[in-house]
Amino acid sequence: MPKARGIHLCGNTDFFAEICSEDPSWLDEDRDPRTAEKKKKLGYSVALDNGLLQGHSGDSESLIGYMHNVAKQNYKNMWNKACRTYVQPYEKLTKVPSMQALDALKLSLQKVYSCSFLNVTKAITSVSPSKESANFVVGSPTCPNIVPADALIESSDMIYILLPYVQYSLYDAVTFSPAKLANSHAKVLFILYNVLQAMKACHQAGLSSGAISLCNIALDEKLCSQLRPNFIDYETPFESVLDSKDKVNSATGVDLVKCNRMCASCNSELKELVIGWIHGRVSNFDYLMYLNKLAGRREGDPNYHPVLPWVVDFTTKNGKFRDLKKSKFRLNKGDKQLEFTYEMTKQAFVAGGGSSDQLHVPHHISDVLSDITYYVYKARRTPKAVLCNHVRSQWEPNEYPASMERMQGWTPDECIPEFYTDHTIFKSIHADMPDLDIPSWCSSYEDFIHVHRALLESRDVSQDLHHWIDLTFGYKLTGKNAIKEKNVCLHLVDNHTNLTCYGVVQLFDQPHPKRLLGPGYSLYEAPNIVPSKHNIIEMTICDKDSVSGLVLEATACESHWTSEKVSSVDDDLEQGTEALDALGSAGKNNEPASIPSLQVSSAGTFSSENRAPPVKSTRQYKGVSDENGGKISLPEGFNPIQALEELEKLDNFLVRGLHSTILPVTESEKKLTLSLLDFFQRDIQALGVMMAEIIFAPKIHTTAPNASVKERYYLVRNLSRHHMKEIPTPLLQTLESLLQIHTPDDFLFGGINLEEQVKVFEFPPDL
């Protein structure tokens, strides 16, 4: 038998003992130096795990051990879920341990924040720990990734958790400083790691972190994040149980719950407001204030106060409506100055190699409403010390604008809501500063507020307000559209990495739909028919470069509706775009993929900005036959497909701008008031029924004399269908028209509610 060399492993112990007994000399290390040499290679130290010393397996940190623990925990979770689903509902003997939610919440809060509750009742006049020997324990949270609580206070009906002020949140970072999280995925992963550690600590203490959002994550400049749990969910189950008692047996309640779930997934609140504003159900003021709220603007914040448009130019006599297609900055500074600013900053940016300071980034405007303008607007209601700190270091009341005309001409910024709602903003609290003068066409401050608000809601403002929304909150804030409109905002292109809680926010990346104001003519009067022998309406097909699909356009030979072709982007626009692209913002989102759509357009009064001249087709359609020799004279400004155009723009905005769904096609549930025409039609229908009853008298003896006209109609209509030959020839056509014998039932009765209508059916309009 050959002798073993080195380390020999054998699973059969009897065989190993047999080898040793036959030839024990192979264990002698001196006989083979290679054996001793190999043992020397194993002379290094190995650290032993505590689990191995205690007799455990020692593979707790290995992949196999980790997967084993995961599988074991998953098995327990599945078993517990099955017990809750299939056992507990039918088990009455076993009682699951439980406690009141209030006690559970208090216990968990004390574990998480490591401090006890301070009881406060009406009998206690002071909450000072030094008085009345109050037990007040302040500790640090069990996890550093949870915002520490200064105190936990309990009253007779409330629980208060006092948290320190946190300046920035994750919402501020992604909204106002997106470049802070750019250039590296590790930043986001680091934040998520901190959040997971905080959630783990909460769950271990039996505390739910709640439906956390970006606002619940506190952040600092080093991206160290802390969680502020959302405790509102602890109250929600109680409210939902009370609300569901009245809905559990109601089909309407079930439908409402389903509807709410569907709407919650498609940004329903904003969608409903957009649609309500378009159709005139929401005022211009309320809609603009809601957009300010979405953009994060806060009332009373000098750096980020809500903004509204100046709608009247006070610098002209008696005032005139302001051009809402241009920003206030552009109207105040002029195109030449904005172009000069953009070119100078672009040259400085190029000269600095793209790494110059943020003020040298190519831009047109710096802000929509600065803090200095805010304080000047409210100078008459602001203390002197505050004005000296933010506007002028020395108090000079004569340096502030004395009238609305002077104020509007002085600032390039937009208006604030107070000039539409608060008449006290004109009255000065300073003895050496006079009240703010208002235009001469207003008798008092209250009158100005009333008139100014009415002008904001006027038709002239409403028809162009969507352009101002595009400039302030929409797609004209970035890209080629911003350069073309001279509206490139510094805050959106400087790629600042410092955290801030204010700035310009772009809400929409699609053109905002306009408000439907209705025609300026009566829809209840039919258009006149003017005699003409050359009335031929040509259907032309227009091909847009900016919209994929065909565009149908109706034009008349006598009056050609023309549309100006939008010129191609000039060299300055291309250079400006290249300068913006040179910024190389890694955090910039890609533009959404274009959705091919069929858009119907017209060259009427509502001409599209990107419409190309129509290409006429050789195929012609006659609007009125030559025999009639007439021509329909449409009202001035009438666009036959305007409603369809606006509907498609709205659907495009909802789908691509709000990432929602298009409007469903639903019929109006509004009940129309009965008119004399309904009674007259019922009389004619009753006449036809009576005529048929005379013809089929021998077959209707079983009908009650006082039967309703509807029952009589159904009977004679069926008789007329099956016994057409018995109807006299002179009355055949008359009964066919009066009773609509051969008209399908779905067409005849589908459009009306038979229980609420006086007439039996609806006569065709061409009858």
PDB file of C-alpha atoms in Angstrom, residues 62 68 92 153 183 191 260 283 290 293 303 370 390 413 464 552 616 669-670 760:
ATOM      1  CA  SER A  62     -22.306  34.114   5.036  1.00  0.00           C
ATOM      2  CA  HIS A  68     -31.565  30.785   5.229  1.00  0.00           C
ATOM      3  CA  LYS A  92     -63.939  32.585  18.319  1.00  0.00           C
ATOM      4  CA  ILE A 153     -46.850  66.550  26.019  1.00  0.00           C
ATOM      5  CA  ASN A 183     -23.858  63.592 -10.841  1.00  0.00           C
ATOM      6  CA  ILE A 191     -30.372  59.289   1.776  1.00  0.00           C
ATOM      7  CA  ASN A 260     -62.241  58.092  -5.353  1.00  0.00           C
ATOM      8  CA  SER A 283     -62.350  81.925 -11.065  1.00  0.00           C
ATOM      9  CA  TYR A 290     -53.795  77.155  -6.445  1.00  0.00           C
ATOM     10  CA  LYS A 293     -49.589  76.719  -3.866  1.00  0.00           C
ATOM     11  CA  ASN A 303     -38.679  85.322  -0.741  1.00  0.00           C
ATOM     12  CA  SER A 370     -37.913  89.630  -5.408  1.00  0.00           C
ATOM     13  CA  HIS A 390     -34.276  94.862   3.518  1.00  0.00           C
ATOM     14  CA  ASP A 413     -41.857  92.053 -11.038  1.00  0.00           C
ATOM     15  CA  ASP A 464     -54.937  85.408 -22.775  1.00  0.00           C
ATOM     16  CA  LEU A 552     -58.054  69.247 -41.741  1.00  0.00           C
ATOM     17  CA  LYS A 616     -54.990  72.637 -51.053  1.00  0.00           C
ATOM     18  CA  GLU A 669     -77.574  64.898 -16.482  1.00  0.00           C
ATOM     19  CA  LYS A 670     -79.124  68.335 -16.353  1.00  0.00           C
ATOM     20  CA  VAL A 760     -94.145  59.791 -26.062  1.00  0.00           C
TER      21      VAL A 760
END
